[in-house]
Each structure stands twice: as C-alpha cells, then as structure tokens.
CSV table of C-alpha atoms in Angstrom, one decimal:
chain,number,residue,atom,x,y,z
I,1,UNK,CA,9.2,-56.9,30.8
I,2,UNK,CA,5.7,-57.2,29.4
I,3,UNK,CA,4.1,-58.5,32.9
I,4,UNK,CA,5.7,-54.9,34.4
I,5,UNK,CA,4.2,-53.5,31.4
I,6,UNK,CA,0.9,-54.7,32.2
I,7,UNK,CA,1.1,-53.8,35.8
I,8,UNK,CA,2.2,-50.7,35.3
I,9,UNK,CA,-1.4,-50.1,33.2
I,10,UNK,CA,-3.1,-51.7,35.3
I,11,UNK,CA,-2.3,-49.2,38.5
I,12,UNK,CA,-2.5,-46.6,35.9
I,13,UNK,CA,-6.1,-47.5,35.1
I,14,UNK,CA,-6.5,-48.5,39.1
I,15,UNK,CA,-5.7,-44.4,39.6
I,16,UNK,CA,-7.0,-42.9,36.6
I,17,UNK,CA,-10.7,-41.7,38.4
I,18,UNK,CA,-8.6,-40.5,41.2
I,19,UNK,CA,-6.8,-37.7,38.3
I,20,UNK,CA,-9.7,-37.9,36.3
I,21,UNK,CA,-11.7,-34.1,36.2
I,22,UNK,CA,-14.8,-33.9,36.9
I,23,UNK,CA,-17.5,-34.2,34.2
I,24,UNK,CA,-18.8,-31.0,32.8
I,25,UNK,CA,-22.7,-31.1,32.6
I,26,UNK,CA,-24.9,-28.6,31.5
I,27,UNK,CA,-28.8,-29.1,32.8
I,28,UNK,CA,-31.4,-26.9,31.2
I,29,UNK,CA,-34.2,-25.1,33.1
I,30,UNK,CA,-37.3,-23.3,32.3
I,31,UNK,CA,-36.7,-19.5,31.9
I,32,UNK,CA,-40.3,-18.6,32.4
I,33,UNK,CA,-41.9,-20.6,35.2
I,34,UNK,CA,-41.7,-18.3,38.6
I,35,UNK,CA,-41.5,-18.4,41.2
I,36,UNK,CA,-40.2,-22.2,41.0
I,37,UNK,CA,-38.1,-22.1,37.9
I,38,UNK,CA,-37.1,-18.5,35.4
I,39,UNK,CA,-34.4,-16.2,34.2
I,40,UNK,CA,-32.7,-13.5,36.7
I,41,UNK,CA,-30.7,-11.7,34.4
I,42,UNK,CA,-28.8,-13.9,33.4
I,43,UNK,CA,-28.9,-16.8,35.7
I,44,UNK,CA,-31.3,-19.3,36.8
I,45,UNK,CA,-33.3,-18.7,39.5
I,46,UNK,CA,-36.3,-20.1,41.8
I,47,UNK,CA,-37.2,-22.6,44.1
I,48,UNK,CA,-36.2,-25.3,41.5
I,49,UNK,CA,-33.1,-23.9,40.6
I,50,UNK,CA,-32.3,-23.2,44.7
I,51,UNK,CA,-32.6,-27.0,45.3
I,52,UNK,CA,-30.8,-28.0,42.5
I,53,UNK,CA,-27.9,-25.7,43.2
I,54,UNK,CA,-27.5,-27.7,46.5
I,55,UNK,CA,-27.9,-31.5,45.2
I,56,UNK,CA,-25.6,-30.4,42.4
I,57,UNK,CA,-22.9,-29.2,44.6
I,58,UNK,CA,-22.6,-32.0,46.7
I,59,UNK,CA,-22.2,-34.2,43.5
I,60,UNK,CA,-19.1,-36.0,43.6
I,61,UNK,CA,-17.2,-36.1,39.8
I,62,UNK,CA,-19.8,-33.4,38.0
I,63,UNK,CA,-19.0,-30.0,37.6
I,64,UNK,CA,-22.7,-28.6,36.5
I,65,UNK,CA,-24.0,-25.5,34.7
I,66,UNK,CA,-27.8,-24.4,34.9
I,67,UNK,CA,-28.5,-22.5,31.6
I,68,UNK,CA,-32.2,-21.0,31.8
I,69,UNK,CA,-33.9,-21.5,28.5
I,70,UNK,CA,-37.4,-21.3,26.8
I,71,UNK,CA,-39.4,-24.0,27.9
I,72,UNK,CA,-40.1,-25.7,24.3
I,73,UNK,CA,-36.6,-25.2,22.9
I,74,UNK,CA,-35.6,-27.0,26.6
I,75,UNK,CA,-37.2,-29.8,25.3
I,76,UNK,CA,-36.6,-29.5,22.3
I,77,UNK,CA,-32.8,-29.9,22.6
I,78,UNK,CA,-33.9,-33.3,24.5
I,79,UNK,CA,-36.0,-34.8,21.8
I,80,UNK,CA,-33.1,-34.0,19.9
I,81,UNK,CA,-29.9,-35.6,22.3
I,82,UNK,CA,-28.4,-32.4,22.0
I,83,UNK,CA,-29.3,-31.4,25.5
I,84,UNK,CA,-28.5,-33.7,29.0
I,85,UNK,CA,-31.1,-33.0,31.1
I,86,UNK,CA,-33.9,-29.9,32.0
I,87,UNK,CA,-35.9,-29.2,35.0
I,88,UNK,CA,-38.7,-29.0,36.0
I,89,UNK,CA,-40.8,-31.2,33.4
I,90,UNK,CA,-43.8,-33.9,34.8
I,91,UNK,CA,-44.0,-37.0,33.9
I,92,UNK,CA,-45.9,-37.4,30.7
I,93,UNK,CA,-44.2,-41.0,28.8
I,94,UNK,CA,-46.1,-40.8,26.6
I,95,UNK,CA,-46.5,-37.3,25.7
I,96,UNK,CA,-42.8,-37.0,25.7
I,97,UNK,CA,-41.2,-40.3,25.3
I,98,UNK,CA,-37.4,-38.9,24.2
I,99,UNK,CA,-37.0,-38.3,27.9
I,100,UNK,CA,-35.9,-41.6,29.1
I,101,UNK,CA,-34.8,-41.2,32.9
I,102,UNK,CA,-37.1,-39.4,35.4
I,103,UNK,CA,-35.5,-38.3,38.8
I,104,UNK,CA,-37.3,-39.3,42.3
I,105,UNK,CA,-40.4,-36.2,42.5
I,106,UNK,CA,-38.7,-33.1,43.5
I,107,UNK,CA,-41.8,-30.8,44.7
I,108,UNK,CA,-45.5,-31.4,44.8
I,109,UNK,CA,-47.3,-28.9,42.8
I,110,UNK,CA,-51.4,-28.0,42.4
I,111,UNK,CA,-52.5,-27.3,38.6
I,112,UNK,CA,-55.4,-25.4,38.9
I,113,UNK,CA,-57.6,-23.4,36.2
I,114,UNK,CA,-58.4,-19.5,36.3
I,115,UNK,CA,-61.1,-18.1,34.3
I,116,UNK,CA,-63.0,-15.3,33.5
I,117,UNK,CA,-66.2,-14.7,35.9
I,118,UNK,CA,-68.7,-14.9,32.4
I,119,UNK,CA,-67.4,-18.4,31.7
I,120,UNK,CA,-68.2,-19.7,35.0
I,121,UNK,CA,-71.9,-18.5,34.9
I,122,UNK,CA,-72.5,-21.9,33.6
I,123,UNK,CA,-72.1,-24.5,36.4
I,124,UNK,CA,-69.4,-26.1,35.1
I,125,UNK,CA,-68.5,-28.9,37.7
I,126,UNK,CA,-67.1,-31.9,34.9
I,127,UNK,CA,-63.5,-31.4,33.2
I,128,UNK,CA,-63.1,-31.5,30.5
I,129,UNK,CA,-66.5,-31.9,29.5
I,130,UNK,CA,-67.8,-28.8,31.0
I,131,UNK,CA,-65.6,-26.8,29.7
I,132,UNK,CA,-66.6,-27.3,25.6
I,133,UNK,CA,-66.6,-24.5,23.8
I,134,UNK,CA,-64.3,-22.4,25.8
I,135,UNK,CA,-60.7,-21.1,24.9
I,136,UNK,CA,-58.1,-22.3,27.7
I,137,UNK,CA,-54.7,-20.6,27.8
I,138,UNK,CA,-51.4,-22.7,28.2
I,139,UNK,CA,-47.7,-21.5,28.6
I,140,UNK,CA,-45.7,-23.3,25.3
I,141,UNK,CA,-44.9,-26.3,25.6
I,142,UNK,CA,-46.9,-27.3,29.0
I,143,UNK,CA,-49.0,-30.6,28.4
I,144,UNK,CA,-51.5,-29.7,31.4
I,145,UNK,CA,-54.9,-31.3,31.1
I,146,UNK,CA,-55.2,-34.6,31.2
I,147,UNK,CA,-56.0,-37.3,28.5
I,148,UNK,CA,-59.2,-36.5,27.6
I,149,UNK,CA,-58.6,-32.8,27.6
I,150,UNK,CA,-56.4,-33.0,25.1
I,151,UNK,CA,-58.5,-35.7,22.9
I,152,UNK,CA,-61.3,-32.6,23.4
I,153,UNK,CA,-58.7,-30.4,22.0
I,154,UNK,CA,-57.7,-32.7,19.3
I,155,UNK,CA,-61.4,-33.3,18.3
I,156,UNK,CA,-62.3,-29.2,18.2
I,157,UNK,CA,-64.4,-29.3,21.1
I,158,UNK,CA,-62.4,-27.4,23.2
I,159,UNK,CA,-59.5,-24.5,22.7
I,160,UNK,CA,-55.9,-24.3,23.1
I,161,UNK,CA,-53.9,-20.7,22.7
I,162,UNK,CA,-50.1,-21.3,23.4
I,163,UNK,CA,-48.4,-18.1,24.9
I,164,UNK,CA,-44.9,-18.0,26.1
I,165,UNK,CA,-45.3,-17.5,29.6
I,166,UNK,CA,-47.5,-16.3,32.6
I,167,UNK,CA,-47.4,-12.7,32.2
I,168,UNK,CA,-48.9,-13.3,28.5
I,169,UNK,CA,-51.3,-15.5,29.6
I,170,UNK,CA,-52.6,-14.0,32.3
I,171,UNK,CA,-53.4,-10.3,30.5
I,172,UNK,CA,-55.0,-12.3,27.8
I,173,UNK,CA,-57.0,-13.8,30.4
I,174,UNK,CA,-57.7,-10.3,32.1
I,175,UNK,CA,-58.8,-8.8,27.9
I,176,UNK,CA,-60.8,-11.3,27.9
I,177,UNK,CA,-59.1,-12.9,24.9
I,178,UNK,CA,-59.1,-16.4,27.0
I,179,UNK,CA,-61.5,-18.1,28.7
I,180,UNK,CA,-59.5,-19.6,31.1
I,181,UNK,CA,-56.1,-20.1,32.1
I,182,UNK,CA,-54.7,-23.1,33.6
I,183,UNK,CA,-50.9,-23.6,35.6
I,184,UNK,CA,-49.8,-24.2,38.9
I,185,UNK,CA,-51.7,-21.8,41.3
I,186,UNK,CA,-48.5,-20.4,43.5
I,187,UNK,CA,-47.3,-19.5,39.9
I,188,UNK,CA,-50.4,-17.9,38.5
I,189,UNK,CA,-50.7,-15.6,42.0
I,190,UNK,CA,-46.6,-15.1,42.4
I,191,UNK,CA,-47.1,-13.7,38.4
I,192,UNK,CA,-50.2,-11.5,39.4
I,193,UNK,CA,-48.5,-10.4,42.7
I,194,UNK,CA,-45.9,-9.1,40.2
I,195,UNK,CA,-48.2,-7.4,37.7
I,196,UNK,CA,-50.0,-5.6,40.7
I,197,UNK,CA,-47.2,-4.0,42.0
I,198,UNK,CA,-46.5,-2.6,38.5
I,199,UNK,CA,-50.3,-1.5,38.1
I,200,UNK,CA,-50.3,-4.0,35.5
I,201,UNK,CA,-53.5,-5.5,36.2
I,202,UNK,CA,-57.1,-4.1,38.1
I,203,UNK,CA,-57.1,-3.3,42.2
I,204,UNK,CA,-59.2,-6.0,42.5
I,205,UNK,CA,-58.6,-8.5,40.5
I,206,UNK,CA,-60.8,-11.0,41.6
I,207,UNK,CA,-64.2,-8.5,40.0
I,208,UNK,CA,-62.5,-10.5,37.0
I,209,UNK,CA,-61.1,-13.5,37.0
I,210,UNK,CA,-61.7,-16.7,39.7
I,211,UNK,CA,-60.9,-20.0,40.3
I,212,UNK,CA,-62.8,-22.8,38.6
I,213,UNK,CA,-63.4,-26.3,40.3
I,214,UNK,CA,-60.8,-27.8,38.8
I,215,UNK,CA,-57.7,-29.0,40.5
I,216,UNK,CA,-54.8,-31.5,39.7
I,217,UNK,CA,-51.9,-32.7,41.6
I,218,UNK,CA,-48.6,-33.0,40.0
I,219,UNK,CA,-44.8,-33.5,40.3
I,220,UNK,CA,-41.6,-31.6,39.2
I,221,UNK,CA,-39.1,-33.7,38.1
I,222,UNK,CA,-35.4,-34.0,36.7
I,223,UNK,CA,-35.6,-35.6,33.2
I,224,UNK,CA,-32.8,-37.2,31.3
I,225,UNK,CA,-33.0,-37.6,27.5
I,226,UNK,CA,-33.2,-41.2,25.5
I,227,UNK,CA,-32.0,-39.7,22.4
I,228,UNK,CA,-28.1,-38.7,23.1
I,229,UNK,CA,-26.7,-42.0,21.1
I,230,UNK,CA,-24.3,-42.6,24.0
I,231,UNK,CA,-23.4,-39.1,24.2
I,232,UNK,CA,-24.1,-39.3,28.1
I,233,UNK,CA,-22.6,-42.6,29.2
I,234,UNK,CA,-22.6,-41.3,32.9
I,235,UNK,CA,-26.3,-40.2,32.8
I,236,UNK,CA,-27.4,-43.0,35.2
I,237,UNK,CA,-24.7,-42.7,37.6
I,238,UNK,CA,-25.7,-38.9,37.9
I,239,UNK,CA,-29.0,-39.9,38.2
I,240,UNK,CA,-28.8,-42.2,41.4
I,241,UNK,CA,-26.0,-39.2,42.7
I,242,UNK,CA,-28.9,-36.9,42.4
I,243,UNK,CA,-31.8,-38.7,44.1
I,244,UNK,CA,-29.5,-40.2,47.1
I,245,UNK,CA,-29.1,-36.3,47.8
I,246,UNK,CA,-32.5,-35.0,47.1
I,247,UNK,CA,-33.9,-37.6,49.1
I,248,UNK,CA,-31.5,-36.5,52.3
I,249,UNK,CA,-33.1,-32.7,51.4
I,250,UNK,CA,-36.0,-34.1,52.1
I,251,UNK,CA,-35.5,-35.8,55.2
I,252,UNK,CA,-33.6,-32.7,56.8
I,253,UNK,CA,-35.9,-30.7,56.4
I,254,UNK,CA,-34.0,-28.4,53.4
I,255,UNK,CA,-37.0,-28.2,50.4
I,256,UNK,CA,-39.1,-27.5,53.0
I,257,UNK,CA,-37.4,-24.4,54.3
I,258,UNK,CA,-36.1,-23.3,50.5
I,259,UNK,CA,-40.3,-23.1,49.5
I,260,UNK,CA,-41.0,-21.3,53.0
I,261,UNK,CA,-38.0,-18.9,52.8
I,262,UNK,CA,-38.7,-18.3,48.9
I,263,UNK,CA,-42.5,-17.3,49.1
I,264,UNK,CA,-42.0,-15.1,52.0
I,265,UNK,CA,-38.9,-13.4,51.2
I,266,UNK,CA,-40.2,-12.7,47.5
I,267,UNK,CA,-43.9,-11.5,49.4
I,268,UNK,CA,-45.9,-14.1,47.6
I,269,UNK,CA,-48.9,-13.3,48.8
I,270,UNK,CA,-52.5,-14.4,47.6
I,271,UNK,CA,-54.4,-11.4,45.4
I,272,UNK,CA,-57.6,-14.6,44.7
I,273,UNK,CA,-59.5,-15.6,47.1
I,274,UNK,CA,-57.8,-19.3,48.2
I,275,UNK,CA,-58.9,-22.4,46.3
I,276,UNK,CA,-60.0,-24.4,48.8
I,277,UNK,CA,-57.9,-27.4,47.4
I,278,UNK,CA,-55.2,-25.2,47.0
I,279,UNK,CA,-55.1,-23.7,50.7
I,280,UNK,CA,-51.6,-23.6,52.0
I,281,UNK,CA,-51.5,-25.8,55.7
C-alpha cells in the first residue's frame, strides 16, 4: 500500500508543471524615458516596452505585467526586493549593486550632452575636466557620466540638478537655469520634437542650445534584483527564457524594424543639427 502511495506522488509531482499556472510577474519600466521607455495613459509604451511585449509573450510558464513607474522609485522598489525586475537600466555594479542579474544588451544607445551656446564659448574638448564650473542637468535617478564625473561632482567641482524627466530638463536648459543637459540623443530630440509642435520651445532652437563634444556609448538592459530573500526563486530561469528570445529578435531582424517603425511612425525627426557621432547610418 505504501509503494502505490509513493507512486501515486510521484506521477503527481511527475504532472504537477503540466497543471501548474503560469507565474504571475510584474516588471517595472521607466514612465518618463521617450521615445524608448514612458507612460501612455495608463500603459507602458516605447521602443523598450514594444520589444519586451514580444519576448514576454512568447515566454513559456510567465504571465507578465509591465507597470510604468518613476524611474527612482523603479529602483527603488529593487534595492528594496520588493520589485522583480525594471527596464531599461545600464549596467552600473557598482553604482547599483542590489541589481544582481543583468539581461543580454537589449538596444545600443548614444549619451550625448546639450548645452547652452554661452557655455561652449570656452573650447571645452576634455570631460569632465572641461566642463568645471558648469551646472549639468540629469533626469532622477540616471547615473550618466562616468567615474570621474561623478568624483567631480562629489568634490564640488562640477554641478548636478536632478529633474524628473526630459521635458523639465530641457526648458531649464532653454531659461538658461542649466548649463548643460546630458541623455541619450534620440531622446533629447524625440522630447524637443514634442515641445515644438506645442510652441513649447523657440523656432529655432539651435540659436540656443547645441551639442557639445561629448559622446558615450551605452546599453539598455533588463535588471533583476539581489535583494528579494528568495522571493523570486524562478528569476534565473526567466532570465535565460528572456535572452534565448531576445537574442532570436535580433537575428530576425525584429528590434531592428520596431526602432525604424517607432521613429518614423511617431515623426522623430532631428530639430539640432546631427552630432556627428550620433548620425543615424
């Protein structure tokens, strides 16, 4: 009787992930970073939030909600365990060592820095070093920079005003109550596109602002808190899910198309005069 006993658990076990639901996941995503990542409504929306909406469907035992939040409280709620994961953060391990698992790179981006015409008068070819005594504007919560940018900040030689997103930023920049400005360029021009067209900013913008020398290459990532205390036992399996099928977006041809089709369904044309590192091919 106990050996049929024991069988009987053991095909029950055998057939448990076959009744089993699916896992219900909720990722984070920034709420303010257009046109790759930001709040439509009330949904998620962008290029980011396009791709993701594909790898996550094709998951196999995840049923996943994107809820678009404040960048900071995004990771926040990771430094905390509270929240899974949040997209699009790069990869800073040391800046932000709560998030444990990084996802294969999801897009290429180009961090580039705006500023006012006046500050530039000054050949200022070095970063950061150049750039002392200058106020540069950051969205909340971005690390952009580099090391010794932010050891300049740290050591008063250079300025840092947090502001909650691009719009803020960028008429701050325009009051002149910035120096400079510094984000991914496609966002910075998708965010003026948008202010133009509600005669939010000058005709021609570029009698103001222009874009310095600097330039930095960076990655959007998936990343997956440290901190849940085994709250997330599944988090690596969902992981290695999620690249397998991000990487077959990228072989077909599908990121690609979802950045072409986004920037000229949404007219995201260029109002600056391209950076020449920034140039699209």
């Amino acid at each position: 009787m106990t050996k049929i006993l024991l069988s009987i658990i053991l095909i029950i076990s055998t057939l448990h992930p076959v009744w089993a639901k699916d896992i219900e996941v909720t990722v984070y995503s920034d709420d303010s970073y257009a046109p790759y990542s930001y709040k439509k409504g009330r949904h998620a929306a962008g290029i980011y939030t396009e791709i993701m909406e594909i790898i996550f469907s094709r998951m196999k035992g995840y049923r996943v909600s994107i809820v678009p939040v404040p960048w900071k409280r995004g990771l926040k709620l990771l430094e905390e365990g509270k929240g899974f994961a949040l997209y699009p953060p790069y990869k800073y391990p040391e800046k932000r060592p709560y998030i444990e698992l990084y996802s294969n790179p999801i897009i290429n981006e180009k961090v580039v820095l705006v500023c006012r015409h006046g500050s530039l008068e000054k050949t200022r070819v070095n970063w950061p070093e150049d750039y002392e005594g200058l106020t540069i504007g950051l969205n909340r919560g971005f690390s952009l920079g580099g090391k010794k940018f932010w050891e300049a900040v740290h050591n008063g030689t250079i300025n840092v005003e947090e502001t909650e997103n691009n719009k803020m930023n960028l008429m701050k920049l325009l009051k002149g109550r910035i120096d400079c400005y510094l984000n991914d360029h496609f966002s910075i021009m998708w965010t003026l596109n948008n202010m133009r067209k509600n005669n939010e900013v000058p005709t021609r913008v570029s009698d103001v602002i222009r874009y310095s020398t600097f330039v930095s290459n960076q990655q959007g990532y998936l990343g997956i808190t440290g901190r849940d205390q085994g709250k997330f036992p599944f988090k690596k399996d969902f992981l290695a899910q999620f690249n397998k099928i991000l990487q077959e977006l990228k072989n077909d041809g599908t990121i690609d198309t979802i950045i072409n089709n986004f920037l000229e369904e949404n007219d995201a044309e260029l109002i600056l005069p391209a950076h020449p590192c920034t140039a699209r091919q």
